[in-house]
mmCIF file of C-alpha atoms in Angstrom:
data_model
loop_
_atom_site.group_PDB
_atom_site.id
_atom_site.type_symbol
_atom_site.label_atom_id
_atom_site.label_comp_id
_atom_site.label_asym_id
_atom_site.label_seq_id
_atom_site.Cartn_x
_atom_site.Cartn_y
_atom_site.Cartn_z
ATOM 1 C CA GLN A 7 62.221 58.289 74.082
ATOM 2 C CA VAL A 8 61.737 61.502 75.430
ATOM 3 C CA GLN A 9 58.689 62.868 76.496
ATOM 4 C CA LEU A 10 57.755 66.271 77.535
ATOM 5 C CA VAL A 11 54.609 67.165 79.635
ATOM 6 C CA GLU A 12 52.995 70.270 79.841
ATOM 7 C CA SER A 13 50.583 71.338 83.122
ATOM 8 C CA GLY A 14 49.139 74.430 84.570
ATOM 9 C CA GLY A 15 47.641 75.649 81.881
ATOM 10 C CA GLY A 16 43.639 77.035 82.551
ATOM 11 C CA LEU A 17 41.299 79.836 82.463
ATOM 12 C CA VAL A 18 42.342 83.176 83.883
ATOM 13 C CA GLN A 19 41.247 86.551 83.999
ATOM 14 C CA PRO A 20 42.702 89.613 82.300
ATOM 15 C CA GLY A 21 45.834 90.687 84.964
ATOM 16 C CA GLY A 22 46.274 87.349 86.550
ATOM 17 C CA SER A 23 49.224 84.986 86.475
ATOM 18 C CA LEU A 24 49.468 81.196 85.987
ATOM 19 C CA ARG A 25 52.596 79.085 85.920
ATOM 20 C CA LEU A 26 53.321 76.382 83.361
ATOM 21 C CA SER A 27 55.598 73.164 84.349
ATOM 22 C CA CYS A 28 57.656 71.120 81.485
ATOM 23 C CA SER A 29 58.590 67.843 82.900
ATOM 24 C CA ALA A 30 60.734 65.919 80.878
ATOM 25 C CA SER A 31 61.853 61.840 81.214
ATOM 26 C CA GLY A 32 62.767 59.599 79.178
ATOM 27 C CA THR A 33 66.475 59.008 77.165
ATOM 28 C CA ILE A 34 67.035 62.731 77.689
ATOM 29 C CA GLY A 35 66.059 62.769 81.904
ATOM 30 C CA SER A 36 70.229 61.894 81.996
ATOM 31 C CA ILE A 37 71.414 64.860 80.060
ATOM 32 C CA PHE A 38 68.168 67.312 80.592
ATOM 33 C CA SER A 39 71.448 70.054 81.406
ATOM 34 C CA THR A 40 72.478 69.972 77.966
ATOM 35 C CA TYR A 41 69.058 70.931 76.365
ATOM 36 C CA SER A 42 68.255 74.528 75.626
ATOM 37 C CA MET A 43 63.914 74.596 76.539
ATOM 38 C CA GLY A 44 61.891 76.918 75.206
ATOM 39 C CA TRP A 45 58.400 77.268 75.278
ATOM 40 C CA TYR A 46 55.956 78.564 72.312
ATOM 41 C CA ARG A 47 52.283 79.022 71.407
ATOM 42 C CA GLN A 48 50.058 78.737 69.125
ATOM 43 C CA ALA A 49 46.638 81.023 68.901
ATOM 44 C CA PRO A 50 44.425 79.512 66.442
ATOM 45 C CA GLY A 51 44.627 80.803 62.932
ATOM 46 C CA ARG A 52 48.148 81.698 63.998
ATOM 47 C CA GLN A 53 52.104 80.212 63.232
ATOM 48 C CA ARG A 54 53.555 78.768 66.203
ATOM 49 C CA GLU A 55 55.975 81.480 67.879
ATOM 50 C CA LEU A 56 58.665 81.250 70.617
ATOM 51 C CA VAL A 57 57.856 83.159 73.732
ATOM 52 C CA ALA A 58 60.886 82.181 75.659
ATOM 53 C CA ARG A 59 63.765 80.447 76.016
ATOM 54 C CA ILE A 60 66.561 79.415 78.258
ATOM 55 C CA THR A 61 70.420 77.674 77.775
ATOM 56 C CA SER A 62 71.732 74.971 78.866
ATOM 57 C CA GLY A 63 74.068 77.775 80.820
ATOM 58 C CA GLY A 64 71.169 79.889 82.067
ATOM 59 C CA SER A 65 70.736 82.632 79.589
ATOM 60 C CA THR A 66 67.104 83.696 78.550
ATOM 61 C CA ASN A 67 65.015 85.163 75.843
ATOM 62 C CA TYR A 68 62.029 86.064 75.169
ATOM 63 C CA ALA A 69 59.202 88.100 72.836
ATOM 64 C CA ASP A 70 58.849 90.920 73.386
ATOM 65 C CA SER A 71 55.089 90.796 73.573
ATOM 66 C CA VAL A 72 56.121 89.120 77.482
ATOM 67 C CA LYS A 73 59.106 90.666 78.333
ATOM 68 C CA GLY A 74 58.753 92.350 81.403
ATOM 69 C CA ARG A 75 55.672 89.463 82.325
ATOM 70 C CA PHE A 76 57.067 86.249 81.822
ATOM 71 C CA THR A 77 60.376 84.205 82.957
ATOM 72 C CA ILE A 78 61.231 81.084 81.711
ATOM 73 C CA SER A 79 62.999 79.169 84.424
ATOM 74 C CA ARG A 80 64.457 75.670 85.194
ATOM 75 C CA ASP A 81 65.231 73.311 87.638
ATOM 76 C CA ASN A 82 67.468 70.318 86.473
ATOM 77 C CA ALA A 83 67.377 68.514 88.947
ATOM 78 C CA LYS A 84 63.863 67.971 88.411
ATOM 79 C CA ASN A 85 64.156 67.805 84.712
ATOM 80 C CA THR A 86 61.850 70.625 84.267
ATOM 81 C CA VAL A 87 61.277 74.032 82.751
ATOM 82 C CA TYR A 88 58.767 76.910 84.091
ATOM 83 C CA LEU A 89 56.975 79.541 82.525
ATOM 84 C CA ALA A 90 55.495 81.960 85.003
ATOM 85 C CA MET A 91 53.292 84.273 83.486
ATOM 86 C CA ASN A 92 51.948 87.477 85.206
ATOM 87 C CA SER A 93 49.574 90.523 84.267
ATOM 88 C CA LEU A 94 47.994 88.087 81.494
ATOM 89 C CA LYS A 95 46.318 89.887 78.582
ATOM 90 C CA PRO A 96 43.296 88.064 76.645
ATOM 91 C CA GLU A 97 46.016 88.175 73.279
ATOM 92 C CA ASP A 98 48.167 85.849 75.478
ATOM 93 C CA THR A 99 45.308 83.094 74.695
ATOM 94 C CA ALA A 100 46.879 79.882 72.763
ATOM 95 C CA VAL A 101 48.084 76.650 73.371
ATOM 96 C CA TYR A 102 51.589 76.487 74.915
ATOM 97 C CA TYR A 103 54.048 73.845 74.004
ATOM 98 C CA CYS A 104 57.060 73.231 75.476
ATOM 99 C CA ASN A 105 60.033 72.286 73.602
ATOM 100 C CA ALA A 106 63.963 70.646 74.644
ATOM 101 C CA ALA A 107 66.824 70.761 71.870
ATOM 102 C CA ARG A 108 70.498 70.452 71.307
ATOM 103 C CA ALA A 109 72.881 70.395 68.912
ATOM 104 C CA GLY A 110 72.816 67.307 66.286
ATOM 105 C CA GLY A 111 69.270 68.015 65.397
ATOM 106 C CA TYR A 112 67.869 66.936 68.629
ATOM 107 C CA SER A 113 64.690 68.286 69.229
ATOM 108 C CA TYR A 114 61.381 67.380 71.102
ATOM 109 C CA TRP A 115 57.718 68.801 71.588
ATOM 110 C CA GLY A 116 55.384 68.120 74.268
ATOM 111 C CA GLN A 117 51.673 67.738 73.851
ATOM 112 C CA GLY A 118 50.788 71.284 74.836
ATOM 113 C CA THR A 119 48.349 73.041 77.342
ATOM 114 C CA GLN A 120 45.683 75.802 76.706
ATOM 115 C CA VAL A 121 45.847 78.628 78.589
ATOM 116 C CA THR A 122 42.465 81.032 77.972
ATOM 117 C CA VAL A 123 42.926 84.451 79.394
ATOM 118 C CA SER A 124 39.352 85.753 79.145
ATOM 119 C CA SER A 125 36.528 87.633 81.927
#
């Protein structure tokens, strides 16, 4: 069993900041560092999309819409991945999901955390 629990979402004004966290537990715990970790988001009426991803080696990639504003990082000692979000825009409003994946078809999702950017 693998559990991914997101936290840190909420309501923020445009231009504000939030930091999301995703803590992994269960059988992933001892091999968390071998997983590629990602943040995805899904807005109402839209498909889930990749926001940012960090590989086991620390390489990162971002959606064009968040480059320069969002930063993904991981702390393997804490089995946690973070998403620092700055200069938030109303179009960033969505449910944000954490994903853990590795070769062999292993892919796990968290339950999501709501981020709302509104004045």
